[in-house]
Short mmCIF file of C-alpha atoms in Angstrom, two decimals:
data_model
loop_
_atom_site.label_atom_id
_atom_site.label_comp_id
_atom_site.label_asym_id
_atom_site.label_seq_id
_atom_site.Cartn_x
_atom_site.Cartn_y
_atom_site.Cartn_z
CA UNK M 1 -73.19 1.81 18.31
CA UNK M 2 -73.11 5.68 18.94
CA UNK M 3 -72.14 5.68 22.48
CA UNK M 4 -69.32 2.57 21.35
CA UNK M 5 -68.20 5.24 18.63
CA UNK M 6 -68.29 8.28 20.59
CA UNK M 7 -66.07 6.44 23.60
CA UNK M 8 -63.64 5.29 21.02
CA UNK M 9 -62.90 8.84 19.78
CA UNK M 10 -63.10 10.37 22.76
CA UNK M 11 -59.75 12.34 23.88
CA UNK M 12 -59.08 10.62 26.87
CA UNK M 13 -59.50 7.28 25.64
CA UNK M 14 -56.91 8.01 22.88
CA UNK M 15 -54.41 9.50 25.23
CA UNK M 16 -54.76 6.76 27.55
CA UNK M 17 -54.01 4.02 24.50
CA UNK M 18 -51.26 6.42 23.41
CA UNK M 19 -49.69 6.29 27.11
CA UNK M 20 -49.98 2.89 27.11
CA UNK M 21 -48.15 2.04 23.77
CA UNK M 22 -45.32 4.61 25.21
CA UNK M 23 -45.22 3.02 28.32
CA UNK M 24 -44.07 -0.47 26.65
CA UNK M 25 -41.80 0.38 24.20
CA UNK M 26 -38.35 1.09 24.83
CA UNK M 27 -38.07 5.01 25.14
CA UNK M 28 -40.56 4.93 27.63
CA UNK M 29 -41.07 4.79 31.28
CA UNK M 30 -40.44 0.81 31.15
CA UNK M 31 -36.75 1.18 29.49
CA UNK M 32 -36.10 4.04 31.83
CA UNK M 33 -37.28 1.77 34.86
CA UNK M 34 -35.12 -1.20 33.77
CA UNK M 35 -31.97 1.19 33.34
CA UNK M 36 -33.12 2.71 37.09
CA UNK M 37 -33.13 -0.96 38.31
CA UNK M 38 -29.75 -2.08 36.69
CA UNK M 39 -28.37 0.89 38.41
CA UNK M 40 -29.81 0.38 42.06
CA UNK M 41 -28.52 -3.49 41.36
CA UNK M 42 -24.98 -2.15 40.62
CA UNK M 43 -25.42 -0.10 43.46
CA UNK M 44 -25.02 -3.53 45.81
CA UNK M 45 -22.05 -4.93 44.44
CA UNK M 46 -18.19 -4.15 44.31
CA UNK M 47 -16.93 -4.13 40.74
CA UNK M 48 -13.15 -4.37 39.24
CA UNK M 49 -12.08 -2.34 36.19
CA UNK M 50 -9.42 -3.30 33.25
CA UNK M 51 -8.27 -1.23 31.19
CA UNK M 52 -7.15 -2.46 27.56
CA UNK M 53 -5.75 0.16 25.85
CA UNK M 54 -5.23 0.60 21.98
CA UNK M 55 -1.36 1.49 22.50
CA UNK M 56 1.38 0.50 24.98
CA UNK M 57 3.49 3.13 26.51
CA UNK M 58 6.10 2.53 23.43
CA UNK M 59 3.24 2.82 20.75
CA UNK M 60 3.05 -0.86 19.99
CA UNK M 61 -0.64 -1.44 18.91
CA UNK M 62 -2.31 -3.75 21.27
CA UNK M 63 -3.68 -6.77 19.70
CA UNK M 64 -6.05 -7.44 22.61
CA UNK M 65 -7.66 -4.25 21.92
CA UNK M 66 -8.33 -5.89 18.35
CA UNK M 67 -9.74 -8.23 19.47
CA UNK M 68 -11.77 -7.15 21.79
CA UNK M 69 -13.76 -4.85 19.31
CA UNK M 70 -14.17 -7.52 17.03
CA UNK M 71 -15.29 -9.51 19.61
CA UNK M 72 -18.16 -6.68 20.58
CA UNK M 73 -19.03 -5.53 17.66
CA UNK M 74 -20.41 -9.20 16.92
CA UNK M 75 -22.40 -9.01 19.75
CA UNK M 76 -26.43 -8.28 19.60
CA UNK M 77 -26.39 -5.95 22.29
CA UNK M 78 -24.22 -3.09 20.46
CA UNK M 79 -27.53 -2.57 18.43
CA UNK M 80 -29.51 -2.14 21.87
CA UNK M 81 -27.10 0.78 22.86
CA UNK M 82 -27.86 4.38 22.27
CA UNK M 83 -25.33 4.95 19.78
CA UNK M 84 -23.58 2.89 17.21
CA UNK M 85 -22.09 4.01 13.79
CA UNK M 86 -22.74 2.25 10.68
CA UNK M 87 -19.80 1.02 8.43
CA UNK M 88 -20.06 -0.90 5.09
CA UNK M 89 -18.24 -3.87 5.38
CA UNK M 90 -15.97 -5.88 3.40
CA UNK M 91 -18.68 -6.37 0.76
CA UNK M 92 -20.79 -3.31 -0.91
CA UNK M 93 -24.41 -4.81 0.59
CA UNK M 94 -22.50 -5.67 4.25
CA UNK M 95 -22.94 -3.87 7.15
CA UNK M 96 -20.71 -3.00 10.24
CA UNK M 97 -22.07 -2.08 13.84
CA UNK M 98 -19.29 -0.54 15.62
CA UNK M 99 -19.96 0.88 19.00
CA UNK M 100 -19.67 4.34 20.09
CA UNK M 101 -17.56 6.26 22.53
CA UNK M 102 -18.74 6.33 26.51
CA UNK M 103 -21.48 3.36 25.58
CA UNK M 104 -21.90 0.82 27.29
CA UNK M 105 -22.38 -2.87 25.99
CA UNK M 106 -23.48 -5.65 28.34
CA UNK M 107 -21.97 -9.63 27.80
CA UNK M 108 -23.30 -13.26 29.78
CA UNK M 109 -20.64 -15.40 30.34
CA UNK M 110 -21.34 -18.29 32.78
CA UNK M 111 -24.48 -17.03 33.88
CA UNK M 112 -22.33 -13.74 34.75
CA UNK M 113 -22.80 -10.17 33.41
CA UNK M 114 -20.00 -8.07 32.12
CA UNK M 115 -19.58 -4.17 30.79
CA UNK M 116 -17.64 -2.68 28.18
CA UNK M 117 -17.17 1.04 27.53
CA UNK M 118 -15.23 2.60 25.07
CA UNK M 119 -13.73 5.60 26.39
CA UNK M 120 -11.76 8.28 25.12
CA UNK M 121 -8.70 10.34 26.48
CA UNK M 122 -7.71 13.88 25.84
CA UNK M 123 -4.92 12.76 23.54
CA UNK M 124 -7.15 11.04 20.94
CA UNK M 125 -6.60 7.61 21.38
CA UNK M 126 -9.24 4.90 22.36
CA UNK M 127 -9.48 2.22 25.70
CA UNK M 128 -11.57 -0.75 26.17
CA UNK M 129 -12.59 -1.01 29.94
CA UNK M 130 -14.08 -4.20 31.07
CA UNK M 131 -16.36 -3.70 34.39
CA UNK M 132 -16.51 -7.03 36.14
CA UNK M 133 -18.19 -7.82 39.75
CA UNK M 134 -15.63 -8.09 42.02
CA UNK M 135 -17.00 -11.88 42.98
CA UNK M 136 -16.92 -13.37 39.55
CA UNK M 137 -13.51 -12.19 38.08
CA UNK M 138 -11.65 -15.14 39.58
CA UNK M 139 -14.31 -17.66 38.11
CA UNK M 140 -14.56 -15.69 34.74
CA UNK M 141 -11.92 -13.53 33.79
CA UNK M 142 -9.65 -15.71 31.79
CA UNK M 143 -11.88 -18.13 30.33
CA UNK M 144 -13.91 -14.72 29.20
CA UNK M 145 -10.70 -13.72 27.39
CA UNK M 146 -9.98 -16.95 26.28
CA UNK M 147 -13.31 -16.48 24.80
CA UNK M 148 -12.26 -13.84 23.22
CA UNK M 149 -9.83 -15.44 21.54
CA UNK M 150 -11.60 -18.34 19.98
CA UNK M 151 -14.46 -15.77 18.60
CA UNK M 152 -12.37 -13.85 17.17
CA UNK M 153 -10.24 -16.25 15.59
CA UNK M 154 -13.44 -18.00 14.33
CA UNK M 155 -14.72 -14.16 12.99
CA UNK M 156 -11.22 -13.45 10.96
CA UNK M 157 -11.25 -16.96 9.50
CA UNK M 158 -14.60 -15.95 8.05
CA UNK M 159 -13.98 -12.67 6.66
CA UNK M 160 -10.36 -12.84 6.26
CA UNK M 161 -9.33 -9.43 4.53
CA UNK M 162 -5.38 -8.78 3.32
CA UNK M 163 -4.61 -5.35 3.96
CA UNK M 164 -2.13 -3.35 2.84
CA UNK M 165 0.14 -1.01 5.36
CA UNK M 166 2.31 2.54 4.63
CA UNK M 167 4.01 4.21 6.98
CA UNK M 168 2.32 7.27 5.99
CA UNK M 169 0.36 8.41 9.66
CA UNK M 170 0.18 12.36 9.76
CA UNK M 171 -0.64 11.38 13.65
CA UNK M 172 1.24 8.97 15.00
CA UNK M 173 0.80 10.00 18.41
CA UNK M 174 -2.92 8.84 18.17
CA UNK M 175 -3.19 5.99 15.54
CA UNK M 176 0.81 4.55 15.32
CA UNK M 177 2.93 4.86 12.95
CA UNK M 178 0.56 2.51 9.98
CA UNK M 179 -2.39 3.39 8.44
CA UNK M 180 -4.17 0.51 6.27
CA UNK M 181 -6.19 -0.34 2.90
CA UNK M 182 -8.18 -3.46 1.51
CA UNK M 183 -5.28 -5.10 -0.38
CA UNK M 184 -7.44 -5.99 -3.79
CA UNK M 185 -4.18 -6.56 -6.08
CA UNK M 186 -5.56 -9.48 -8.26
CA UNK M 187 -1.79 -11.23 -8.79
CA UNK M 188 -1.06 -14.61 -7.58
CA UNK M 189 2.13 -16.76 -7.75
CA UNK M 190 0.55 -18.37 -11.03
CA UNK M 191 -0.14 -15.08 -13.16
CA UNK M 192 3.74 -13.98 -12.57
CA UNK M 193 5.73 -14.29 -15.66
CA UNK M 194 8.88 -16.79 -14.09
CA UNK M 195 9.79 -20.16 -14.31
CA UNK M 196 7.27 -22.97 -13.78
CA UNK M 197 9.83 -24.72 -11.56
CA UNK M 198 10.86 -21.70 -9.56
CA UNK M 199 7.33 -21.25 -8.82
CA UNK M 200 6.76 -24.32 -7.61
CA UNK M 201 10.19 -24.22 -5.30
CA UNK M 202 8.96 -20.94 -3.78
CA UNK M 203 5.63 -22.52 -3.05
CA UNK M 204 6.81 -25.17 -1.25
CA UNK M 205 9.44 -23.07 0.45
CA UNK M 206 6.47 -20.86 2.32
CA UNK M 207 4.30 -24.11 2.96
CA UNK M 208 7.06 -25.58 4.77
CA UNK M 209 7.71 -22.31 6.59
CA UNK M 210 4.14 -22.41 7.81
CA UNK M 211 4.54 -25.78 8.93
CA UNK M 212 8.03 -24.67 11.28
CA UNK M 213 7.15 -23.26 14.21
CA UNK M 214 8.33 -26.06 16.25
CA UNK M 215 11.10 -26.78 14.18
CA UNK M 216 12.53 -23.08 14.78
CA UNK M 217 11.66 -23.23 18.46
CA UNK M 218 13.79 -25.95 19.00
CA UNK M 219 16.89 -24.74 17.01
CA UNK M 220 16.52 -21.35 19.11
CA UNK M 221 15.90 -19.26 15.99
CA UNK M 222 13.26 -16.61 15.11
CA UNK M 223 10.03 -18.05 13.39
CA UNK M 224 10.81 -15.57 10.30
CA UNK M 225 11.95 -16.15 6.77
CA UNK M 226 13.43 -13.73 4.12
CA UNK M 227 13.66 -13.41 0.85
CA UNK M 228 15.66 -11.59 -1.72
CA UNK M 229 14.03 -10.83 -5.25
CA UNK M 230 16.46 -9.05 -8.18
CA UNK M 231 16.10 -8.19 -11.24
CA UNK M 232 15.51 -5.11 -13.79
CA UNK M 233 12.33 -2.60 -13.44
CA UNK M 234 9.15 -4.56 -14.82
CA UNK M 235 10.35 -8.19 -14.33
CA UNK M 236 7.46 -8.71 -12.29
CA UNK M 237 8.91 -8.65 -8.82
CA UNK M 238 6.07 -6.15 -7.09
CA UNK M 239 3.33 -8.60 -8.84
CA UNK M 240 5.07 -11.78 -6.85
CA UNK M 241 5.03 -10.01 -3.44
CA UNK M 242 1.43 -9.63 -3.67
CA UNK M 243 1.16 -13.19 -5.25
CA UNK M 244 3.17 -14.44 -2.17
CA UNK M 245 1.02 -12.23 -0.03
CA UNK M 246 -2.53 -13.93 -1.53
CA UNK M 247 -0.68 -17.08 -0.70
CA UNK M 248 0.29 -16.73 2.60
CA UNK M 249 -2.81 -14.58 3.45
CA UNK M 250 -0.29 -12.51 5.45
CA UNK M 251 -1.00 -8.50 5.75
CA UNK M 252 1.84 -6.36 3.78
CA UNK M 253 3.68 -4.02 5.33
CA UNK M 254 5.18 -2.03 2.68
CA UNK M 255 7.93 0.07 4.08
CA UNK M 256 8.42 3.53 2.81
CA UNK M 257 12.36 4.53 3.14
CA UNK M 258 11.89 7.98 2.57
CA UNK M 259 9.31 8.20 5.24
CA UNK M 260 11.84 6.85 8.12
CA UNK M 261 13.64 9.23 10.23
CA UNK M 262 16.32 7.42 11.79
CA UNK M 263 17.43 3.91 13.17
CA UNK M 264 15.34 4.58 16.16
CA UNK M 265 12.46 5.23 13.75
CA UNK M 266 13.23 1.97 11.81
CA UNK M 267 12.84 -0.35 14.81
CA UNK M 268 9.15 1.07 15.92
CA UNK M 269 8.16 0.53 12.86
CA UNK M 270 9.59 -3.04 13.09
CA UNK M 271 7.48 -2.80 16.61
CA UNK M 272 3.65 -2.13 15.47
CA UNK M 273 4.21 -4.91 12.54
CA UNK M 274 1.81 -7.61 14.01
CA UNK M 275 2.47 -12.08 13.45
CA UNK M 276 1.42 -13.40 10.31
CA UNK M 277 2.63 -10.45 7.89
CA UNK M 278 4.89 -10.08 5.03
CA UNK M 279 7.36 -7.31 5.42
CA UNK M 280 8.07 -5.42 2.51
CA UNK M 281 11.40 -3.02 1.74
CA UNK M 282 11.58 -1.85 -2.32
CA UNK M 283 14.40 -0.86 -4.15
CA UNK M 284 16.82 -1.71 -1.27
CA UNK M 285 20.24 -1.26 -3.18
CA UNK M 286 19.55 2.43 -4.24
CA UNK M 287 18.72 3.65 -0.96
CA UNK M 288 22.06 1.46 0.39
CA UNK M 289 24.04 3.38 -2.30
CA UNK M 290 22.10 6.64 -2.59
CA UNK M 291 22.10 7.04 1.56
CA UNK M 292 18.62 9.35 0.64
CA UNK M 293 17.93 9.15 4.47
CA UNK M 294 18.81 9.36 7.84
CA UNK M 295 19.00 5.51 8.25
CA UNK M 296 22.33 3.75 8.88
CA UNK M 297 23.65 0.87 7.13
CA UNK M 298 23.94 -1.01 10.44
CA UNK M 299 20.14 0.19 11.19
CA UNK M 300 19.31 -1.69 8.28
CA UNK M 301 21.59 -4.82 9.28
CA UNK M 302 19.50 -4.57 12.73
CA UNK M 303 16.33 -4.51 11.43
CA UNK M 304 17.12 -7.52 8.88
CA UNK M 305 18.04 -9.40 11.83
CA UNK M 306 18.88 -7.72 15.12
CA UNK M 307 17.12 -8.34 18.15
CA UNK M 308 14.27 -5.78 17.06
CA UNK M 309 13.57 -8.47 14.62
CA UNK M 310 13.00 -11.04 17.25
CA UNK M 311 9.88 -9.08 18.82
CA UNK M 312 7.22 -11.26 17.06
CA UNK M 313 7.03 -14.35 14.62
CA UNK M 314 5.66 -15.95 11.83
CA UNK M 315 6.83 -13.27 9.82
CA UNK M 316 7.99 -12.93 6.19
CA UNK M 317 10.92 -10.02 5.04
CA UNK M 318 10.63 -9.55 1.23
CA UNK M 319 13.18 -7.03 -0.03
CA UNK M 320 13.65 -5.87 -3.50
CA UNK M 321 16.74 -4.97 -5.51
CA UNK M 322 17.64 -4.16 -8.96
CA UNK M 323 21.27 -5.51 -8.66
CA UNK M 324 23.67 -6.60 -6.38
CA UNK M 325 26.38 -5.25 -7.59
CA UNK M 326 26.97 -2.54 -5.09
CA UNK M 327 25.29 -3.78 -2.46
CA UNK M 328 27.62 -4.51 0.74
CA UNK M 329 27.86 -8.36 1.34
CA UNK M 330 26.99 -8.13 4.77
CA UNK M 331 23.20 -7.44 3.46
CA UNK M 332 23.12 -10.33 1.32
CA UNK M 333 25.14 -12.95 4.12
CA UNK M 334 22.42 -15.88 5.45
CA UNK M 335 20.40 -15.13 8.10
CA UNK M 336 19.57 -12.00 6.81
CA UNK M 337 18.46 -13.27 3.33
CA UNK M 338 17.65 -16.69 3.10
CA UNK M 339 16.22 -17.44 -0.12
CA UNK M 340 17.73 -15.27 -3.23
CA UNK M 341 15.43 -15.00 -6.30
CA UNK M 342 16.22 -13.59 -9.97
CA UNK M 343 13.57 -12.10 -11.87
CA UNK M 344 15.35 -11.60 -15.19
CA UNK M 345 13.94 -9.90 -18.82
CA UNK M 346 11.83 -11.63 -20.70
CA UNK M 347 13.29 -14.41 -23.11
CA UNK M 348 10.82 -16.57 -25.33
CA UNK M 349 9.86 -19.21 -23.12
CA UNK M 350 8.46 -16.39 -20.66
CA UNK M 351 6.83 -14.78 -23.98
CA UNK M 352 5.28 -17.76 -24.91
CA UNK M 353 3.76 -17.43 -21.36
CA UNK M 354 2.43 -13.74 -22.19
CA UNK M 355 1.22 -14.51 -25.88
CA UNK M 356 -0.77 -17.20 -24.13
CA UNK M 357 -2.27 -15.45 -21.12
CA UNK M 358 -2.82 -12.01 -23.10
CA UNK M 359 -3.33 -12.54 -26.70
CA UNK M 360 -5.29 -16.51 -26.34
CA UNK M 361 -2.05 -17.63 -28.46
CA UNK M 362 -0.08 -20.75 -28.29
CA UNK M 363 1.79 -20.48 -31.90
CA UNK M 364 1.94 -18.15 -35.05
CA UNK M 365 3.74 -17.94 -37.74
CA UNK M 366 5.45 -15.14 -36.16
CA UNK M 367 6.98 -16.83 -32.99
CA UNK M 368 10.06 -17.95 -35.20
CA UNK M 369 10.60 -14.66 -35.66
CA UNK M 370 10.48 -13.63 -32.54
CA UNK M 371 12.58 -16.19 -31.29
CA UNK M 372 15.30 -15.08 -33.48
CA UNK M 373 15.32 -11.96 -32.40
CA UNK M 374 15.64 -13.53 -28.60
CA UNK M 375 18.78 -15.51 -29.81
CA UNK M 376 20.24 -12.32 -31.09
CA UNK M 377 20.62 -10.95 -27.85
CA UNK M 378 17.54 -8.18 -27.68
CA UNK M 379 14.93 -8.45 -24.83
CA UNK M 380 12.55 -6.25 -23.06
CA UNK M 381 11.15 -7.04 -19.65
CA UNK M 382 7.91 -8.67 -19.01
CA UNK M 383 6.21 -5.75 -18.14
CA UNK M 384 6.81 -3.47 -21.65
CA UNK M 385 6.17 -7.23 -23.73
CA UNK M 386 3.00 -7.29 -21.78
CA UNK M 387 1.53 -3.37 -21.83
CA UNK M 388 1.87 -3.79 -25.83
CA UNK M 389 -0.16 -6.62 -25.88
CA UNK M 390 -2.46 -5.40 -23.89
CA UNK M 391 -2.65 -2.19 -26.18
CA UNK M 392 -2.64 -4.57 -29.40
CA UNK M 393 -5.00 -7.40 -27.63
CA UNK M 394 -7.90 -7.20 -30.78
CA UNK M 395 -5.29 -7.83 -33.32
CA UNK M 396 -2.95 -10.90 -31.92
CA UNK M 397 -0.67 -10.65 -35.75
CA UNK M 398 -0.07 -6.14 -34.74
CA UNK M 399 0.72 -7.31 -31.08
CA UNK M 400 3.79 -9.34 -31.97
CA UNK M 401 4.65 -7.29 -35.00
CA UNK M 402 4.60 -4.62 -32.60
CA UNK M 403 7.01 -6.35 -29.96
CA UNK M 404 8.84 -7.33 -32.91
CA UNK M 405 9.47 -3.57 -33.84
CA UNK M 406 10.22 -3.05 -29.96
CA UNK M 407 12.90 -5.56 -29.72
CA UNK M 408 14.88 -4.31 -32.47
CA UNK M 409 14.12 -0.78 -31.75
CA UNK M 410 16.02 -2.20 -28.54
CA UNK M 411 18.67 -3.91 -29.76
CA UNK M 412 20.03 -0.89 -32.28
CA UNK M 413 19.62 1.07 -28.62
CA UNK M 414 22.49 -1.28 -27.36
CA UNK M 415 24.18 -1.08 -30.57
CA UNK M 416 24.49 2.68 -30.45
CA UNK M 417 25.54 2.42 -26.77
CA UNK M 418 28.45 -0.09 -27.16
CA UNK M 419 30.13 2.60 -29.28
CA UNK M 420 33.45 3.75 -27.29
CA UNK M 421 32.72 6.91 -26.04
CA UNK M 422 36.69 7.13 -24.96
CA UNK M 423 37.01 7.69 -29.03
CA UNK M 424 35.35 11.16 -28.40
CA UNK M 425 37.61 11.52 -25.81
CA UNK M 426 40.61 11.52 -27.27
CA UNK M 427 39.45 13.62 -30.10
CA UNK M 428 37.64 16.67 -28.91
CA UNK M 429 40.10 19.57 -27.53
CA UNK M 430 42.78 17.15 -28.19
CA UNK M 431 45.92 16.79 -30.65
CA UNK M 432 46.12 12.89 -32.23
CA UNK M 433 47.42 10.74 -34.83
CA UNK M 434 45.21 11.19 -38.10
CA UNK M 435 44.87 7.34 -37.40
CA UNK M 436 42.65 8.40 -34.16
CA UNK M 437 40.54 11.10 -35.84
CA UNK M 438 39.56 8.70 -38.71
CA UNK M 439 38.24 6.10 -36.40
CA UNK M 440 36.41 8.48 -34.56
CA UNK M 441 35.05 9.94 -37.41
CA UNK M 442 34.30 6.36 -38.68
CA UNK M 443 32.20 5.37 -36.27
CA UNK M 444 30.24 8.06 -36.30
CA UNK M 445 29.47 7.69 -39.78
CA UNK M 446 28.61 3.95 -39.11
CA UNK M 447 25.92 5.17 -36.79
CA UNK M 448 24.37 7.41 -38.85
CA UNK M 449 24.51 4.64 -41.87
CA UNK M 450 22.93 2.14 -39.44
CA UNK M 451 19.99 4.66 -38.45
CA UNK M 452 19.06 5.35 -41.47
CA UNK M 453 19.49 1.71 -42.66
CA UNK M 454 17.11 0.80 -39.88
CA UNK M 455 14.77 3.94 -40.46
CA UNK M 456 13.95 2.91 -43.85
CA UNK M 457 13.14 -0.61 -42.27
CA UNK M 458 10.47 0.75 -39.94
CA UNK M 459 9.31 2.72 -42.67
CA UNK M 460 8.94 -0.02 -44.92
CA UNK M 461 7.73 -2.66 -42.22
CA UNK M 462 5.27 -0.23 -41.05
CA UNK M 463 3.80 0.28 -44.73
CA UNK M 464 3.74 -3.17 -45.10
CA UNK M 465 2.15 -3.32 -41.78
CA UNK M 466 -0.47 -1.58 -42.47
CA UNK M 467 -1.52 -3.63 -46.16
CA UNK M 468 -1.31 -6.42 -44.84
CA UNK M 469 -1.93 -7.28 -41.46
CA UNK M 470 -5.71 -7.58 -41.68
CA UNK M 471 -5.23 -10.56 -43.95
CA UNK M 472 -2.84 -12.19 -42.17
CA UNK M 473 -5.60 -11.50 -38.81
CA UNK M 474 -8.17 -12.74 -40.93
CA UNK M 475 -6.17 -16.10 -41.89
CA UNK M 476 -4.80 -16.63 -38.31
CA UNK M 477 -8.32 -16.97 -37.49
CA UNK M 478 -9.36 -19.73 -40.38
CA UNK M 479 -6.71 -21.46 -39.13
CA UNK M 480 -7.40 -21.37 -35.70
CA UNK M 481 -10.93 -22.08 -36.20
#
């Protein structure tokens, strides 16, 4: 038992079970053998090269090149190579393999072995090159990428991710003219604040668009639809994009005006849009009438639906105005909008709607009230209705006192406004009739009657307010109860 000990602790034994562990695992001799062998095996055959790039010559991102690291970075053998880098993946606790620059990655297909290498060029951007033996390319090649294809299609329908685009690239010369987010906005075509009816017409308006491709093939026409939406600031029309966007599952591409050069600048980024995204434009009629850049009226009548537009399908334009007042009918003609949608302020059927969704409400005493005030003319938009809610949400009886106090605080707004300011006009610096200085001079005195007639309201309301609206909390909810 000794000698057994002493032999077992003896240097060379331990060096020799220590060489022998290196020489099977994979940093040792045995890996470095294999990758000798592969080598001297390469050695006897011819291979072909292609070259997928990230860009075309014009910038256009290559959606090959998409594809094709999606398609790798599924693959086992991108954790074999030397060097991979780590990303966390749609979900906190995923993880993404992504393979490094100048590794290789080896792929089977039909019993044949293929190479991909990400390489780099001096300029920045990225290329795919696929080494193939010269024998096997005619039996392989395209059912390989067709292969592609179907994995990758498979992959996307799995972890299906809307993103959100700007036209914000410091470096377009490397990574285009987009750069991307995870589009999280949690609005859908339900939560938007418009008619029931109007939702269900828009609905069916994109599921039949889905459904067209053959349709619009055989009338010759571009597999695109547009859409108009108008209304006031806070009507909800940014909330429906992205509801139309969760509903389509389309990527947005949220155009940035300011950001555009020219006309020429316009149509690339009409270029590097891919199929299957929502187009977005904001705001459309103040940059028509304000001109605040270098783009052209009839760059924007080419991009709606010039032949730039025609360089992909399945697309969706979404444009956004406050009014159309100004706007120059050619924009607005068919063909360039199709489907026209108001988003107007809020009246009490679309409060009802808020009450509900943010305050749990679906009557109170109040709602007469408010409804009144509706008739009467006053009205805020859906987003200011909503925001005091939300700041009033623990007390549903202050919430609609508090829109309450809003909408009339509105309306005497409007009141003051409709005042003639010509009346000023032709009194100040000017000679007139007594006859013109009295009604001046009466109006103003109405105003100042009516503010303080409707100061000593809030005052009073807001006294009465404050006595009283935890009983009438309190009693809302024995009744509810």
């Amino acid at each position: 038992m000794v000698l057994l000990s002493l032999v077992l602790t003896s240097p060379v034994v331990i060096f020799g079970v220590y060489f022998l562990l290196r020489l099977v695992s994979k940093t040792s001799l045995l890996f470095i053998a294999k990758k000798w062998w592969r080598l001297l095996e390469d050695s006897c055959h011819v291979y072909q090269f292609y070259k997928i790039p990230k860009f075309n010559d014009h910038m256009q991102e290559n959606q090959l090149y998409t594809k094709v690291v999606t398609y790798l970075n599924s693959l086992s053998s991108v954790e074999d190579s030397n060097y991979a880098n780590l990303f966390t993946g749609n979900k906190s606790n995923d993880i993404t393999i992504v393979l490094d620059s100048d590794q290789v990655v080896t792929d089977t297909f039909l019993s044949a072995r293929v190479y991909w290498t990400n390489e780099k060029s001096k300029t920045g951007s990225t290329t795919l090159v696929l080494k193939i033996r010269r024998r096997d390319k005619r039996r392989i090649l395209r059912p390989y990428i067709q292969h592609i294809h179907t994995v990758f299609d498979e992959i996307e329908q799995r972890r299906k991710e809307v993103k959100l685009y700007i036209n914000a690239e410091t470096q377009p010369e490397k990574n285009g003219r987009w750069i991307s987010v995870p589009f999280t906005h949690p609005s859908t075509i339900e939560t938007t604040v418009i008619d029931a009816d109007l939702k269900n017409k828009v609905k069916s308006d994109l599921e039949s668009f889905l459904k067209s491709k053959q349709y619009y093939q055989r009338l010759g026409r571009v597999w695109k639809r547009s859409y108009l939406l108008c209304g006031p600031s806070g009507t909800g029309k940014s909330s429906f994009i992205a509801g139309m966007a969760k509903f389509l599952n389309y990527d947005i591409y949220d155009i940035d005006m300011r950001n555009v050069t020219d006309d020429s600048d316009l149509k690339m980024l009409l270029l590097q849009t891919t199929n299957k995204s929502m187009i977005v434009i904001e705001d459309l009629d103040r940059f028509l009438v304000e001109k605040s850049t270098a783009v052209t009226l009839s760059g924007i009548l080419n991009f709606m639906d010039g032949f730039f537009s025609s360089c992909g399908e399945e697309r969706v334009m979404v444009f956004t105005m406050n009014g159309k007042d100004q706007v120059d009918p050619a924009v607005l003609r068919p063909g360039r909008i199709d489907v026209h949608i108001q988003f107007p302020l809020c009246d009490f059927s679309a409060f009802k709607n808020l009450a509900n969704s943010h305050l749990g409400l679906k009557e109170h005493k109040l709602f007469p009230q408010v409804e009144e005030i509706f008739q009467s003319g006053a009205s805020l938009s859906p987003a200011e209705i909503g925001e005091i809610m939300i700041s009033n949400r623990s007390s549903p009886t202050r919430a609609l006192k508090s829109v309450i106090t809003a909408m009339q605080s509105n309306m005497a707004a409007r009141v003051v406004n409709k005042i003639p300011r010509s009346a000023s006009a032709r009194v100040v610096g000017i000679e007139d009739s007594g006859e013109s200085a009295g009604l001046y001079s009466e109006s103003v005195h109405t105003v100042r009657e009516f503010r303080k007639l409707y100061g000593l309201f809030r005052s009073k309301s807001s006294r009465k307010e404050a006595m009283d609206i935890d009983l009438q909390d309190k009693e809302y909810q024995r009744q509810s109860s």
